[in-house]
mmCIF file of C-alpha atoms and ligand atoms in Angstrom:
data_model
loop_
_atom_site.group_PDB
_atom_site.id
_atom_site.type_symbol
_atom_site.label_atom_id
_atom_site.label_comp_id
_atom_site.label_asym_id
_atom_site.label_seq_id
_atom_site.Cartn_x
_atom_site.Cartn_y
_atom_site.Cartn_z
ATOM 1 C CA MET U 1 -19.268 104.734 201.227
ATOM 2 C CA ILE U 2 -16.192 105.916 203.220
ATOM 3 C CA GLN U 3 -17.061 108.503 205.772
ATOM 4 C CA GLU U 4 -13.885 109.307 206.932
ATOM 5 C CA ARG U 5 -10.535 108.891 205.856
ATOM 6 C CA GLY U 6 -7.178 108.681 207.625
ATOM 7 C CA THR U 7 -4.039 107.271 207.152
ATOM 8 C CA ILE U 8 -2.397 104.522 208.834
ATOM 9 C CA ASN U 9 1.547 103.942 209.197
ATOM 10 C CA LEU U 10 1.340 100.172 207.899
ATOM 11 C CA SER U 11 3.246 101.195 205.107
ATOM 12 C CA LYS U 12 5.601 103.977 206.091
ATOM 13 C CA GLY U 13 8.663 103.903 204.078
ATOM 14 C CA LYS U 14 7.522 101.659 201.368
ATOM 15 C CA SER U 15 7.041 102.612 197.844
ATOM 16 C CA MET U 16 5.385 101.268 194.622
ATOM 17 C CA SER U 17 5.873 101.992 191.007
ATOM 18 C CA MET U 18 2.532 101.597 188.932
ATOM 19 C CA ILE U 19 3.362 100.896 185.110
ATOM 20 C CA PHE U 20 0.218 102.101 182.923
ATOM 21 C CA ALA U 21 0.571 100.743 179.245
ATOM 22 C CA LYS U 22 -3.018 101.424 178.997
ATOM 23 C CA PRO U 23 -5.498 104.275 179.988
ATOM 24 C CA SER U 24 -7.041 103.960 183.578
ATOM 25 C CA MET U 25 -9.068 105.756 186.356
ATOM 26 C CA ARG U 26 -9.984 103.482 188.719
ATOM 27 C CA THR U 27 -6.772 101.368 188.926
ATOM 28 C CA ARG U 28 -4.638 104.156 189.202
ATOM 29 C CA VAL U 29 -6.772 106.149 191.582
ATOM 30 C CA SER U 30 -7.519 103.184 193.841
ATOM 31 C CA PHE U 31 -3.777 102.023 193.980
ATOM 32 C CA GLU U 32 -2.513 105.488 194.424
ATOM 33 C CA THR U 33 -4.614 106.659 196.827
ATOM 34 C CA GLY U 34 -5.084 103.372 198.756
ATOM 35 C CA PHE U 35 -1.167 102.974 199.069
ATOM 36 C CA PHE U 36 -1.354 106.544 200.446
ATOM 37 C CA LEU U 37 -3.934 105.877 203.072
ATOM 38 C CA LEU U 38 -1.779 102.750 204.183
ATOM 39 C CA GLY U 39 1.277 105.117 204.543
ATOM 40 C CA GLY U 40 3.355 104.500 201.249
ATOM 41 C CA HIS U 41 4.082 106.405 198.257
ATOM 42 C CA ALA U 42 2.815 105.281 195.015
ATOM 43 C CA LEU U 43 4.804 106.509 191.662
ATOM 44 C CA TYR U 44 2.789 106.539 188.293
ATOM 45 C CA LEU U 45 4.482 105.465 185.257
ATOM 46 C CA GLY U 46 2.272 106.347 182.224
ATOM 47 C CA PRO U 47 2.650 104.814 178.721
ATOM 48 C CA ASP U 48 5.231 107.625 177.577
ATOM 49 C CA ASP U 49 7.556 107.228 180.638
ATOM 50 C CA ILE U 50 9.423 103.953 180.712
ATOM 51 C CA GLN U 51 7.863 102.400 177.338
ATOM 52 C CA MET U 52 8.533 99.108 178.612
ATOM 53 C CA GLY U 53 9.726 96.656 175.919
ATOM 54 C CA LYS U 54 10.247 99.297 173.451
ATOM 55 C CA ARG U 55 12.637 101.847 175.079
ATOM 56 C CA GLU U 56 13.904 99.129 177.608
ATOM 57 C CA GLU U 57 13.608 95.643 177.713
ATOM 58 C CA THR U 58 11.002 94.139 180.390
ATOM 59 C CA ARG U 59 13.482 91.803 182.315
ATOM 60 C CA ASP U 60 15.485 94.986 182.843
ATOM 61 C CA VAL U 61 12.724 97.326 183.898
ATOM 62 C CA ALA U 62 11.902 94.726 186.724
ATOM 63 C CA ARG U 63 15.582 94.207 187.812
ATOM 64 C CA VAL U 64 15.860 98.354 188.237
ATOM 65 C CA LEU U 65 12.461 98.797 189.903
ATOM 66 C CA CYS U 66 12.965 96.368 192.540
ATOM 67 C CA ARG U 67 16.063 98.055 193.812
ATOM 68 C CA TYR U 68 13.801 101.011 194.199
ATOM 69 C CA ASN U 69 10.450 100.030 195.078
ATOM 70 C CA ASP U 70 8.811 97.291 197.675
ATOM 71 C CA ILE U 71 6.149 96.327 194.942
ATOM 72 C CA ILE U 72 5.573 96.888 191.191
ATOM 73 C CA THR U 73 2.047 97.329 189.832
ATOM 74 C CA ALA U 74 1.609 97.025 186.247
ATOM 75 C CA ARG U 75 -1.263 97.330 183.560
ATOM 76 C CA VAL U 76 0.146 95.872 180.259
ATOM 77 C CA PHE U 77 -1.184 94.858 176.749
ATOM 78 C CA ALA U 78 0.589 90.852 176.484
ATOM 79 C CA HIS U 79 -0.074 88.980 179.685
ATOM 80 C CA GLN U 80 3.511 87.906 179.148
ATOM 81 C CA ASP U 81 4.715 91.159 180.155
ATOM 82 C CA ILE U 82 3.467 90.249 183.521
ATOM 83 C CA LEU U 83 4.939 87.129 184.005
ATOM 84 C CA ASP U 84 8.245 88.528 182.597
ATOM 85 C CA LEU U 85 8.222 91.194 185.240
ATOM 86 C CA ALA U 86 7.285 88.757 187.885
ATOM 87 C CA ASN U 87 9.940 86.420 186.703
ATOM 88 C CA TYR U 88 12.768 89.013 187.184
ATOM 89 C CA SER U 89 11.664 91.205 190.059
ATOM 90 C CA SER U 90 12.965 90.590 193.591
ATOM 91 C CA VAL U 91 9.642 92.357 194.706
ATOM 92 C CA PRO U 92 5.822 91.320 194.443
ATOM 93 C CA VAL U 93 4.546 92.269 191.226
ATOM 94 C CA VAL U 94 0.527 92.835 191.045
ATOM 95 C CA ASN U 95 -1.151 92.446 188.029
ATOM 96 C CA GLY U 96 -3.396 95.769 187.087
ATOM 97 C CA LEU U 97 -4.872 94.160 184.078
ATOM 98 C CA THR U 98 -3.630 92.289 180.895
ATOM 99 C CA ASP U 99 -5.490 91.441 177.820
ATOM 100 C CA HIS U 100 -5.759 88.166 179.448
ATOM 101 C CA ASN U 101 -7.230 88.959 183.002
ATOM 102 C CA HIS U 102 -8.094 91.616 185.642
ATOM 103 C CA PRO U 103 -7.695 89.854 189.058
ATOM 104 C CA CYS U 104 -7.499 93.072 191.257
ATOM 105 C CA GLN U 105 -11.393 93.740 189.655
ATOM 106 C CA VAL U 106 -12.296 90.284 190.452
ATOM 107 C CA MET U 107 -11.147 90.441 194.029
ATOM 108 C CA ALA U 108 -13.280 94.070 194.626
ATOM 109 C CA ASP U 109 -16.368 91.859 192.955
ATOM 110 C CA ALA U 110 -16.065 89.361 195.286
ATOM 111 C CA LEU U 111 -15.777 91.884 198.318
ATOM 112 C CA THR U 112 -18.756 93.355 196.729
ATOM 113 C CA ILE U 113 -20.734 90.114 196.400
ATOM 114 C CA ILE U 114 -19.853 89.383 200.281
ATOM 115 C CA GLU U 115 -21.144 92.980 200.973
ATOM 116 C CA HIS U 116 -24.411 92.622 199.427
ATOM 117 C CA ILE U 117 -25.180 89.134 199.224
ATOM 118 C CA GLY U 118 -23.435 87.436 202.461
ATOM 119 C CA GLN U 119 -20.922 85.238 200.541
ATOM 120 C CA VAL U 120 -19.439 84.219 197.298
ATOM 121 C CA GLU U 121 -19.848 80.438 197.946
ATOM 122 C CA GLY U 122 -22.808 79.305 196.139
ATOM 123 C CA THR U 123 -23.902 82.329 194.272
ATOM 124 C CA LYS U 124 -25.016 82.434 190.701
ATOM 125 C CA VAL U 125 -22.911 85.046 188.638
ATOM 126 C CA VAL U 126 -24.217 85.570 184.978
ATOM 127 C CA TYR U 127 -21.906 87.323 182.835
ATOM 128 C CA VAL U 128 -23.144 88.369 179.197
ATOM 129 C CA GLY U 129 -20.875 89.547 176.182
ATOM 130 C CA ASP U 130 -17.397 89.179 175.748
ATOM 131 C CA GLY U 131 -15.262 86.413 176.826
ATOM 132 C CA ASN U 132 -12.709 88.661 177.691
ATOM 133 C CA ASN U 133 -10.186 89.441 180.343
ATOM 134 C CA MET U 134 -12.838 89.692 182.984
ATOM 135 C CA VAL U 135 -14.133 86.562 182.317
ATOM 136 C CA HIS U 136 -11.100 84.842 182.568
ATOM 137 C CA SER U 137 -10.524 86.373 186.116
ATOM 138 C CA TRP U 138 -14.104 85.056 186.876
ATOM 139 C CA LEU U 139 -13.161 81.640 186.060
ATOM 140 C CA GLU U 140 -10.100 82.077 187.946
ATOM 141 C CA LEU U 141 -12.205 82.938 190.930
ATOM 142 C CA ALA U 142 -14.328 79.868 190.304
ATOM 143 C CA SER U 143 -11.566 77.425 190.023
ATOM 144 C CA VAL U 144 -10.597 78.330 193.880
ATOM 145 C CA ILE U 145 -14.250 79.076 195.313
ATOM 146 C CA PRO U 146 -17.346 76.934 194.656
ATOM 147 C CA PHE U 147 -19.761 79.189 192.983
ATOM 148 C CA HIS U 148 -21.640 78.959 189.902
ATOM 149 C CA PHE U 149 -20.232 80.979 186.985
ATOM 150 C CA VAL U 150 -22.339 81.116 183.555
ATOM 151 C CA CYS U 151 -20.905 82.923 180.676
ATOM 152 C CA ALA U 152 -23.076 83.875 177.401
ATOM 153 C CA CYS U 153 -20.851 85.244 174.624
ATOM 154 C CA PRO U 154 -21.326 85.371 170.643
ATOM 155 C CA LYS U 155 -19.838 82.428 168.971
ATOM 156 C CA GLY U 156 -16.110 83.342 168.379
ATOM 157 C CA PHE U 157 -15.843 85.202 171.507
ATOM 158 C CA GLU U 158 -15.683 82.579 174.001
ATOM 159 C CA PRO U 159 -13.100 82.883 176.950
ATOM 160 C CA ASP U 160 -9.983 80.579 176.644
ATOM 161 C CA LYS U 161 -10.802 76.882 176.804
ATOM 162 C CA ALA U 162 -8.296 75.908 179.280
ATOM 163 C CA ARG U 163 -9.299 78.321 181.802
ATOM 164 C CA VAL U 164 -13.122 77.184 181.445
ATOM 165 C CA LEU U 165 -11.950 73.746 181.713
ATOM 166 C CA LYS U 166 -10.049 74.701 185.275
ATOM 167 C CA ALA U 167 -13.190 76.179 186.673
ATOM 168 C CA GLU U 168 -16.326 74.768 187.882
ATOM 169 C CA GLN U 169 -19.453 75.891 186.059
ATOM 170 C CA ALA U 170 -23.255 75.136 186.835
ATOM 171 C CA GLY U 171 -26.431 76.032 185.211
ATOM 172 C CA LEU U 172 -27.130 77.376 181.859
ATOM 173 C CA THR U 173 -30.002 79.257 182.348
ATOM 174 C CA ILE U 174 -30.003 82.939 183.798
ATOM 175 C CA ILE U 175 -33.216 82.500 185.853
ATOM 176 C CA GLY U 176 -32.494 82.760 189.414
ATOM 177 C CA ALA U 177 -29.264 84.787 188.890
ATOM 178 C CA ASP U 178 -27.847 86.508 192.027
ATOM 179 C CA VAL U 179 -25.650 88.656 190.062
ATOM 180 C CA VAL U 180 -25.767 89.842 186.348
ATOM 181 C CA CYS U 181 -22.763 91.119 185.205
ATOM 182 C CA SER U 182 -21.291 92.685 181.833
ATOM 183 C CA ASP U 183 -18.211 94.627 180.377
ATOM 184 C CA VAL U 184 -17.392 96.436 177.134
ATOM 185 C CA TRP U 185 -17.539 94.749 173.745
ATOM 186 C CA ALA U 186 -14.294 96.325 172.754
ATOM 187 C CA SER U 187 -11.497 96.407 175.245
ATOM 188 C CA MET U 188 -8.790 98.452 175.491
ATOM 189 C CA GLY U 189 -6.298 97.324 172.617
ATOM 190 C CA GLN U 190 -9.605 96.397 170.404
ATOM 191 C CA LYS U 191 -11.062 99.622 169.803
ATOM 192 C CA ASP U 192 -10.814 99.312 166.324
ATOM 193 C CA GLU U 193 -12.776 96.459 166.230
ATOM 194 C CA ALA U 194 -15.252 98.425 168.040
ATOM 195 C CA GLU U 195 -17.985 98.488 164.953
ATOM 196 C CA TYR U 196 -17.604 95.022 163.933
ATOM 197 C CA ARG U 197 -17.858 93.734 167.307
ATOM 198 C CA LEU U 198 -21.278 96.080 167.817
ATOM 199 C CA LYS U 199 -22.748 93.914 165.026
ATOM 200 C CA ALA U 200 -21.159 90.684 166.117
ATOM 201 C CA PHE U 201 -22.615 91.372 169.626
ATOM 202 C CA GLN U 202 -26.298 92.063 169.016
ATOM 203 C CA GLY U 203 -28.609 90.458 171.530
ATOM 204 C CA PHE U 204 -25.880 90.310 174.157
ATOM 205 C CA HIS U 205 -26.725 93.249 175.873
ATOM 206 C CA VAL U 206 -28.000 93.579 179.293
ATOM 207 C CA ASP U 207 -31.283 95.778 179.665
ATOM 208 C CA GLU U 208 -34.124 96.212 181.978
ATOM 209 C CA ALA U 209 -36.110 92.917 180.601
ATOM 210 C CA LEU U 210 -33.037 90.520 181.301
ATOM 211 C CA LEU U 211 -32.907 91.854 184.734
ATOM 212 C CA LYS U 212 -36.376 91.274 185.270
ATOM 213 C CA LEU U 213 -35.658 87.722 184.166
ATOM 214 C CA ALA U 214 -32.981 87.134 186.509
ATOM 215 C CA GLY U 215 -35.381 87.458 189.369
ATOM 216 C CA PRO U 216 -36.014 90.217 192.017
ATOM 217 C CA LYS U 217 -32.764 89.797 194.008
ATOM 218 C CA ALA U 218 -30.654 89.785 191.116
ATOM 219 C CA TYR U 219 -27.851 92.909 191.284
ATOM 220 C CA PHE U 220 -26.050 94.465 188.304
ATOM 221 C CA MET U 221 -22.503 94.491 188.414
ATOM 222 C CA HIS U 222 -19.941 95.892 185.829
ATOM 223 C CA CYS U 223 -16.163 96.821 186.259
ATOM 224 C CA LEU U 224 -16.555 100.212 184.526
ATOM 225 C CA PRO U 225 -16.385 101.994 182.425
ATOM 226 C CA ALA U 226 -19.410 101.041 180.843
ATOM 227 C CA GLU U 227 -20.768 102.158 177.452
ATOM 228 C CA ARG U 228 -24.366 102.783 177.851
ATOM 229 C CA GLY U 229 -26.531 101.990 175.399
ATOM 230 C CA VAL U 230 -23.872 99.410 173.963
ATOM 231 C CA GLU U 231 -23.378 96.281 176.363
ATOM 232 C CA VAL U 232 -25.671 97.698 178.846
ATOM 233 C CA THR U 233 -28.820 100.142 179.197
ATOM 234 C CA ASN U 234 -28.696 103.402 180.958
ATOM 235 C CA GLY U 235 -31.496 102.520 183.042
ATOM 236 C CA VAL U 236 -29.798 99.445 184.558
ATOM 237 C CA VAL U 237 -26.575 101.057 185.461
ATOM 238 C CA GLU U 238 -28.790 103.784 187.130
ATOM 239 C CA ALA U 239 -31.298 101.376 188.622
ATOM 240 C CA PRO U 240 -31.416 100.486 192.250
ATOM 241 C CA TYR U 241 -30.085 96.858 191.611
ATOM 242 C CA SER U 242 -27.170 98.096 190.170
ATOM 243 C CA ILE U 243 -23.999 98.282 192.523
ATOM 244 C CA VAL U 244 -21.221 99.482 190.104
ATOM 245 C CA PHE U 245 -20.161 102.212 192.350
ATOM 246 C CA PRO U 246 -19.873 100.471 195.790
ATOM 247 C CA GLN U 247 -17.969 97.745 193.313
ATOM 248 C CA ALA U 248 -15.722 100.405 191.976
ATOM 249 C CA GLU U 249 -14.990 101.728 195.385
ATOM 250 C CA ASN U 250 -13.941 98.032 196.818
ATOM 251 C CA ARG U 251 -11.183 98.052 194.216
ATOM 252 C CA MET U 252 -9.583 100.230 196.473
ATOM 253 C CA HIS U 253 -10.210 98.061 199.905
ATOM 254 C CA ALA U 254 -9.514 95.095 198.106
ATOM 255 C CA GLN U 255 -6.341 96.047 196.922
ATOM 256 C CA ASN U 256 -5.035 97.637 200.319
ATOM 257 C CA ALA U 257 -5.559 93.626 201.702
ATOM 258 C CA ILE U 258 -3.686 92.538 198.439
ATOM 259 C CA ILE U 259 -0.713 95.167 199.350
ATOM 260 C CA LEU U 260 -0.720 94.301 203.192
ATOM 261 C CA HIS U 261 -0.336 90.579 202.457
ATOM 262 C CA LEU U 262 2.262 91.280 200.307
ATOM 263 C CA LEU U 263 4.175 93.458 202.632
ATOM 264 C CA GLY U 264 3.979 90.426 205.187
ATOM 265 C CA PHE U 265 1.022 91.784 207.464
HETATM 266 N N1 CP S 301 -12.216 98.671 186.324
HETATM 267 C C1 CP S 301 -11.177 99.048 185.512
HETATM 268 O O1 CP S 301 -9.888 98.828 186.002
HETATM 269 O O2 CP S 301 -11.360 100.708 185.610
HETATM 270 P P1 CP S 301 -10.042 101.561 184.785
HETATM 271 O O3 CP S 301 -9.806 101.080 183.295
HETATM 272 O O4 CP S 301 -10.516 102.957 184.938
HETATM 273 O O5 CP S 301 -8.662 101.227 185.680
HETATM 274 N N1 NVA S 302 -12.140 94.471 179.315
HETATM 275 C C1 NVA S 302 -11.819 95.730 179.741
HETATM 276 C C2 NVA S 302 -11.989 95.978 180.914
HETATM 277 C C3 NVA S 302 -11.381 97.373 181.558
HETATM 278 C C4 NVA S 302 -11.032 97.732 183.262
HETATM 279 C C5 NVA S 302 -10.480 96.211 179.173
HETATM 280 O O1 NVA S 302 -9.743 95.310 179.247
HETATM 281 O O2 NVA S 302 -10.731 97.331 178.507
#
C-alpha cells in the first residue's frame, strides 16, 4: 500500500496521449496518476474523442500524436490497430489491452507474484476460464520466464494455438498451485455473448473448494473487474489469500517502470 505519494521530475516536460476505444478504470487511472507522479502529463482520449479508424485512419492518428507526445498508450479492439500505431509512430506505443493481449496487466501480475512468493521463476500459475487476452499475455510471459502455466478452458474457448506452442507449459493438475487466477467470461466486445458464455463455462468458475484443492499456500489473482458469482465467488475475492487489490495497485508501479524504460532511464 502506498503510504506517501510524491512526484519526481524524471518525466518533466514529457507528455503521453492515451487512446481508449474501450472502458477502463485501472488502466486509465494508473497510467494517468503514475505518469503525473513521474512529473509528466497524460491526456485521456475517450472513444468519442478521436474515433480512431472511423473519424481518422489509425496511421494518421499515429503520425500526428507522435509530433505532440513522447509516448502513446492505447486500448483498442483489434490487435492490428496497436501494431499499426506502433508502425507509424516515431515514439513508443504502449499496449493498454487489445482483443488479443494485455501485457501491462501481466507485468503487474508478475510484480505481484514477486512480492508475495519471491520470484516468478518456477512458480505454478493455474488459470481457469476463458482463453482470452489475459491468457495470451500469461503465455507470452511464460515464453520468456520459466514458470509453469496451466490453463483450464472449456472446449472452443482455448487460447491461440501459436501462443501456446511458443510458451513453455508444465503440468495439468491444479494440486500444489502457487496462484489460481481467472478473468471475466465475456470480455469487452463480447458482452452480447454473456448469456451463451455463462452456459458454456459452467464448471469453470473459481470457488473456495477449488482454492482448497490448490493447497494452503495458493493465492487468488484476477485482473479485475470481476463478476462475483460468475467466474469467481464473492468468498474467494474477499478471502485472505486473494491478492487482487495489491495486484491492481501494481499496475501503476509496473507501468511507471515501463514508461521510464521507454524514456531511456
Ligand atoms: N485490469 C484492467 O485492465 O482494468 P480496467 O479495464 O479497469 O482498465
Ligand atoms: N479480458 C478482459 C480483461 C479486462 C481487464 C477484457 O478484455 O474485457
